[in-house]
Amino acid sequence: MAETGWLSVGDGEQARRIATLSRDGKGAPVVWLGGFKSDMVSTKAVHLDGWAARQGRPFLRFDYSGHGVSEGRFEDGTIGRWLEETLAVIRHNAKSRPLLVGSSMGGWIALLAARRLVKETPELRPMGLVLIAPAVDFTQELMLKGLSAAARLEIEEKGVHFRPSAYSPEPYPITRNLIEEGQRHLLLGGTIQTGCPVHVLQGMRDPDVPWRHALTVMEHISGDESVITLIKDGDHRLSRDEDLARLVAAIEGFDPA
């Protein structure tokens, strides 16, 4: 494994060090954007790192603040904060147009990052996006709408609600700031401009991001060169051997090398 690198993001009290792992190689860099409460040593990220090593491809992954080994408290995280870190990492490390691979929340952030890069850093505009169970607008569409009235009241009055997790023994905090700040980044109210082709991989047995939500995302993406693969027996993580093979095939389908 490559040695962990560190990138300082933000100023003053908002400054935090973001942990990165970068593999050199030839061709378009593949950038991994993880999910909510995930990290850069997840099954899919590690599998892609092994693939990149065998193929001689550049591969970049990192932990959002409050995730993995990066600095910061998870409770302070927002979509805008994690997007800021994503853009900083890409701009600091990528030497050419990247291929963004976003999982769950990372799919939403990948779409937001693509839009920003096209406008602000066109030399690094993505050459493609691979989105795994993209949780676009999840703070509003999947999280808030799934909460009970009591949980919503707790968020309003106390600023946080702790929700049990199917992936960890510890509950995770849903903060009022996460919900409210997320409204600034909603995409499903209009056309999603990516400036590049998109391939969505979605399990039809996903309990967290319903497959119909992925279809809604596809309906809003403007590019004609966008496709979706529905895996009938696939769950949210899509980390089985056959799922990982589909992920690699989707990346190689862009022929970015």
CSV table of C-alpha atoms in Angstrom, one decimal:
chain,number,residue,atom,x,y,z
A,1,MET,CA,0.0,0.0,0.0
A,2,ALA,CA,1.2,3.5,-0.8
A,3,GLU,CA,2.2,5.8,2.0
A,4,THR,CA,-0.6,8.0,3.3
A,5,GLY,CA,-0.4,11.6,2.1
A,6,TRP,CA,-2.0,14.6,3.8
A,7,LEU,CA,-3.6,17.7,2.3
A,8,SER,CA,-4.8,20.6,4.4
A,9,VAL,CA,-8.2,21.9,3.4
A,10,GLY,CA,-10.0,25.0,4.7
A,11,ASP,CA,-8.8,28.0,6.7
A,12,GLY,CA,-8.6,28.9,10.3
A,13,GLU,CA,-10.9,26.9,12.6
A,14,GLN,CA,-12.2,25.1,9.5
A,15,ALA,CA,-8.8,23.7,8.5
A,16,ARG,CA,-8.5,19.9,8.6
A,17,ARG,CA,-6.0,17.5,7.1
A,18,ILE,CA,-7.4,15.0,4.6
A,19,ALA,CA,-5.7,11.6,4.3
A,20,THR,CA,-5.0,10.4,0.7
A,21,LEU,CA,-3.6,7.3,-1.0
A,22,SER,CA,-2.3,7.9,-4.5
A,23,ARG,CA,-0.9,5.3,-6.9
A,24,ASP,CA,1.1,6.5,-9.9
A,25,GLY,CA,0.6,5.1,-13.4
A,26,LYS,CA,-0.2,5.9,-17.0
A,27,GLY,CA,-3.6,7.0,-18.4
A,28,ALA,CA,-6.5,8.9,-16.9
A,29,PRO,CA,-6.5,8.8,-13.1
A,30,VAL,CA,-9.3,6.9,-11.4
A,31,VAL,CA,-10.6,8.7,-8.4
A,32,TRP,CA,-12.6,6.9,-5.7
A,33,LEU,CA,-15.3,8.8,-3.8
A,34,GLY,CA,-16.6,6.8,-0.9
A,35,GLY,CA,-20.0,6.7,0.8
A,36,PHE,CA,-21.5,8.1,4.0
A,37,LYS,CA,-19.5,6.7,7.0
A,38,SER,CA,-17.3,4.7,4.7
A,39,ASP,CA,-13.5,5.0,4.1
A,40,MET,CA,-10.7,4.5,1.6
A,41,VAL,CA,-10.0,1.0,2.7
A,42,SER,CA,-13.4,-0.4,1.9
A,43,THR,CA,-13.8,-3.6,-0.2
A,44,LYS,CA,-14.4,-1.8,-3.5
A,45,ALA,CA,-11.7,0.8,-3.0
A,46,VAL,CA,-9.1,-1.8,-2.1
A,47,HIS,CA,-10.2,-4.0,-5.1
A,48,LEU,CA,-9.8,-1.1,-7.5
A,49,ASP,CA,-6.4,-0.3,-6.1
A,50,GLY,CA,-5.3,-3.9,-6.8
A,51,TRP,CA,-6.7,-3.6,-10.3
A,52,ALA,CA,-4.9,-0.3,-10.8
A,53,ALA,CA,-1.6,-1.8,-9.7
A,54,ARG,CA,-2.0,-4.7,-12.2
A,55,GLN,CA,-2.9,-2.4,-15.0
A,56,GLY,CA,-0.4,0.3,-14.2
A,57,ARG,CA,-3.1,2.9,-13.9
A,58,PRO,CA,-3.1,6.0,-11.6
A,59,PHE,CA,-5.5,5.6,-8.7
A,60,LEU,CA,-6.5,8.1,-6.1
A,61,ARG,CA,-8.6,7.6,-2.9
A,62,PHE,CA,-9.1,9.6,0.3
A,63,ASP,CA,-11.1,9.9,3.4
A,64,TYR,CA,-13.5,12.7,3.9
A,65,SER,CA,-13.1,14.7,7.1
A,66,GLY,CA,-14.6,12.7,10.0
A,67,HIS,CA,-14.1,9.5,8.0
A,68,GLY,CA,-11.3,7.0,8.3
A,69,VAL,CA,-8.1,8.5,9.4
A,70,SER,CA,-8.7,12.1,8.2
A,71,GLU,CA,-9.1,14.9,10.7
A,72,GLY,CA,-12.4,16.4,11.8
A,73,ARG,CA,-15.5,15.3,13.6
A,74,PHE,CA,-18.1,13.3,11.6
A,75,GLU,CA,-20.8,15.5,13.2
A,76,ASP,CA,-19.4,18.6,11.6
A,77,GLY,CA,-19.6,17.1,8.1
A,78,THR,CA,-21.9,18.4,5.4
A,79,ILE,CA,-22.2,17.7,1.7
A,80,GLY,CA,-20.6,21.1,0.9
A,81,ARG,CA,-17.7,20.4,3.3
A,82,TRP,CA,-17.0,17.0,1.8
A,83,LEU,CA,-17.4,18.4,-1.7
A,84,GLU,CA,-14.8,21.1,-0.9
A,85,GLU,CA,-12.4,18.3,0.2
A,86,THR,CA,-13.1,16.3,-2.9
A,87,LEU,CA,-12.3,19.2,-5.2
A,88,ALA,CA,-9.1,20.0,-3.3
A,89,VAL,CA,-7.9,16.5,-3.5
A,90,ILE,CA,-8.6,16.2,-7.2
A,91,ARG,CA,-7.0,19.5,-8.1
A,92,HIS,CA,-3.9,18.8,-6.0
A,93,ASN,CA,-3.3,15.2,-7.2
A,94,ALA,CA,-4.8,14.7,-10.7
A,95,LYS,CA,-2.4,15.4,-13.6
A,96,SER,CA,-5.1,14.9,-16.3
A,97,ARG,CA,-8.8,14.5,-16.7
A,98,PRO,CA,-10.0,11.9,-14.2
A,99,LEU,CA,-12.6,9.2,-14.2
A,100,LEU,CA,-14.6,9.6,-11.0
A,101,VAL,CA,-16.0,6.5,-9.3
A,102,GLY,CA,-18.6,7.4,-6.7
A,103,SER,CA,-20.3,5.0,-4.3
A,104,SER,CA,-23.6,5.9,-2.6
A,105,MET,CA,-23.1,9.5,-1.2
A,106,GLY,CA,-19.9,9.5,-3.3
A,107,GLY,CA,-22.2,9.3,-6.4
A,108,TRP,CA,-23.9,12.6,-5.4
A,109,ILE,CA,-20.6,14.2,-4.6
A,110,ALA,CA,-19.1,13.0,-8.0
A,111,LEU,CA,-22.0,14.7,-9.9
A,112,LEU,CA,-21.5,17.9,-7.9
A,113,ALA,CA,-17.7,17.8,-8.4
A,114,ALA,CA,-18.1,17.2,-12.1
A,115,ARG,CA,-20.3,20.3,-12.5
A,116,ARG,CA,-17.7,22.4,-10.6
A,117,LEU,CA,-14.7,21.1,-12.4
A,118,VAL,CA,-16.4,21.7,-15.8
A,119,LYS,CA,-17.0,25.4,-14.8
A,120,GLU,CA,-13.9,26.2,-12.7
A,121,THR,CA,-11.1,23.8,-13.8
A,122,PRO,CA,-12.0,22.6,-17.3
A,123,GLU,CA,-8.6,21.0,-17.8
A,124,LEU,CA,-9.6,18.5,-15.1
A,125,ARG,CA,-13.2,18.1,-16.2
A,126,PRO,CA,-14.0,14.4,-15.8
A,127,MET,CA,-13.8,12.1,-18.8
A,128,GLY,CA,-16.4,9.8,-17.3
A,129,LEU,CA,-18.4,8.9,-14.2
A,130,VAL,CA,-19.1,5.5,-12.7
A,131,LEU,CA,-21.8,5.8,-10.0
A,132,ILE,CA,-22.6,2.9,-7.7
A,133,ALA,CA,-26.1,3.2,-6.1
A,134,PRO,CA,-25.9,7.0,-6.4
A,135,ALA,CA,-27.5,8.5,-3.3
A,136,VAL,CA,-28.2,11.8,-5.0
A,137,ASP,CA,-30.1,14.3,-2.7
A,138,PHE,CA,-30.2,11.6,-0.1
A,139,THR,CA,-30.3,14.1,2.8
A,140,GLN,CA,-33.7,15.2,1.6
A,141,GLU,CA,-35.1,12.3,-0.4
A,142,LEU,CA,-33.8,9.2,1.4
A,143,MET,CA,-32.8,10.4,4.9
A,144,LEU,CA,-35.3,13.1,6.0
A,145,LYS,CA,-38.3,11.5,4.4
A,146,GLY,CA,-37.5,8.2,6.1
A,147,LEU,CA,-37.4,9.6,9.6
A,148,SER,CA,-40.3,9.4,12.0
A,149,ALA,CA,-42.0,12.6,13.3
A,150,ALA,CA,-40.3,12.1,16.6
A,151,ALA,CA,-36.9,11.9,15.0
A,152,ARG,CA,-37.5,15.0,12.9
A,153,LEU,CA,-38.6,16.9,16.1
A,154,GLU,CA,-35.4,15.7,17.8
A,155,ILE,CA,-33.3,17.1,15.0
A,156,GLU,CA,-35.2,20.4,15.1
A,157,GLU,CA,-35.0,20.8,18.9
A,158,LYS,CA,-31.6,19.2,19.7
A,159,GLY,CA,-29.8,19.6,16.4
A,160,VAL,CA,-29.1,15.8,16.1
A,161,HIS,CA,-30.7,12.4,15.9
A,162,PHE,CA,-28.8,9.2,16.3
A,163,ARG,CA,-30.0,6.6,13.9
A,164,PRO,CA,-29.1,2.8,14.1
A,165,SER,CA,-26.9,1.6,11.4
A,166,ALA,CA,-27.1,-1.7,9.5
A,167,TYR,CA,-23.4,-1.6,8.8
A,168,SER,CA,-22.0,-0.7,12.3
A,169,PRO,CA,-22.8,-1.4,15.9
A,170,GLU,CA,-22.7,2.3,16.6
A,171,PRO,CA,-25.6,4.6,15.6
A,172,TYR,CA,-24.7,7.5,13.3
A,173,PRO,CA,-25.6,11.1,13.9
A,174,ILE,CA,-28.0,12.9,11.6
A,175,THR,CA,-27.5,16.6,12.2
A,176,ARG,CA,-29.7,19.6,11.4
A,177,ASN,CA,-26.7,21.2,9.7
A,178,LEU,CA,-26.3,18.1,7.4
A,179,ILE,CA,-29.9,18.3,6.4
A,180,GLU,CA,-30.2,22.1,6.0
A,181,GLU,CA,-26.8,22.5,4.2
A,182,GLY,CA,-27.6,19.6,1.9
A,183,GLN,CA,-30.5,21.7,0.5
A,184,ARG,CA,-27.9,23.9,-1.2
A,185,HIS,CA,-26.7,21.0,-3.3
A,186,LEU,CA,-29.9,19.3,-4.4
A,187,LEU,CA,-29.8,18.1,-8.1
A,188,LEU,CA,-33.1,16.4,-8.8
A,189,GLY,CA,-35.0,19.6,-9.3
A,190,GLY,CA,-33.6,20.1,-12.8
A,191,THR,CA,-31.2,18.8,-15.4
A,192,ILE,CA,-27.9,17.4,-14.1
A,193,GLN,CA,-25.1,18.6,-16.4
A,194,THR,CA,-22.0,16.3,-16.2
A,195,GLY,CA,-20.1,17.1,-19.4
A,196,CYS,CA,-19.2,13.5,-19.8
A,197,PRO,CA,-20.7,10.0,-20.1
A,198,VAL,CA,-22.1,8.3,-17.0
A,199,HIS,CA,-22.5,4.6,-16.1
A,200,VAL,CA,-24.7,3.8,-13.1
A,201,LEU,CA,-24.5,0.4,-11.3
A,202,GLN,CA,-27.6,-0.3,-9.1
A,203,GLY,CA,-28.7,-3.3,-7.1
A,204,MET,CA,-32.4,-4.0,-7.2
A,205,ARG,CA,-32.4,-5.4,-3.6
A,206,ASP,CA,-30.7,-2.2,-2.3
A,207,PRO,CA,-32.5,-1.3,1.0
A,208,ASP,CA,-30.8,2.1,1.2
A,209,VAL,CA,-31.0,3.5,-2.3
A,210,PRO,CA,-34.0,2.1,-4.1
A,211,TRP,CA,-33.4,1.2,-7.7
A,212,ARG,CA,-36.2,3.5,-8.8
A,213,HIS,CA,-34.2,6.4,-7.2
A,214,ALA,CA,-31.3,5.5,-9.5
A,215,LEU,CA,-33.7,5.6,-12.5
A,216,THR,CA,-34.9,9.1,-11.3
A,217,VAL,CA,-31.2,10.2,-11.3
A,218,MET,CA,-30.8,8.8,-14.8
A,219,GLU,CA,-33.8,10.7,-16.0
A,220,HIS,CA,-32.2,14.0,-14.9
A,221,ILE,CA,-28.8,13.4,-16.4
A,222,SER,CA,-28.5,15.3,-19.6
A,223,GLY,CA,-25.9,13.2,-21.5
A,224,ASP,CA,-27.1,10.8,-24.1
A,225,GLU,CA,-24.0,8.6,-23.5
A,226,SER,CA,-25.3,7.5,-20.1
A,227,VAL,CA,-26.3,4.0,-19.2
A,228,ILE,CA,-27.6,2.1,-16.2
A,229,THR,CA,-27.0,-1.5,-15.2
A,230,LEU,CA,-29.6,-3.0,-12.9
A,231,ILE,CA,-28.4,-6.0,-10.9
A,232,LYS,CA,-31.5,-7.9,-9.9
A,233,ASP,CA,-30.0,-9.7,-6.9
A,234,GLY,CA,-27.6,-6.8,-6.0
A,235,ASP,CA,-27.6,-5.1,-2.6
A,236,HIS,CA,-26.4,-1.6,-1.6
A,237,ARG,CA,-22.7,-2.4,-1.2
A,238,LEU,CA,-22.3,-4.4,-4.5
A,239,SER,CA,-19.1,-5.9,-3.1
A,240,ARG,CA,-19.5,-9.5,-4.2
A,241,ASP,CA,-16.9,-10.9,-6.7
A,242,GLU,CA,-19.4,-10.6,-9.5
A,243,ASP,CA,-20.2,-7.0,-8.5
A,244,LEU,CA,-16.6,-6.1,-8.4
A,245,ALA,CA,-16.1,-7.6,-11.9
A,246,ARG,CA,-19.0,-5.4,-13.2
A,247,LEU,CA,-17.4,-2.3,-11.6
A,248,VAL,CA,-14.0,-2.9,-13.2
A,249,ALA,CA,-15.8,-3.6,-16.6
A,250,ALA,CA,-17.7,-0.3,-16.3
A,251,ILE,CA,-14.4,1.6,-15.7
A,252,GLU,CA,-12.6,-0.2,-18.5
A,253,GLY,CA,-15.6,0.5,-20.7
A,254,PHE,CA,-14.6,4.1,-20.8
A,255,ASP,CA,-11.3,3.1,-22.3
A,256,PRO,CA,-9.5,6.0,-20.6
A,257,ALA,CA,-6.0,4.5,-20.6
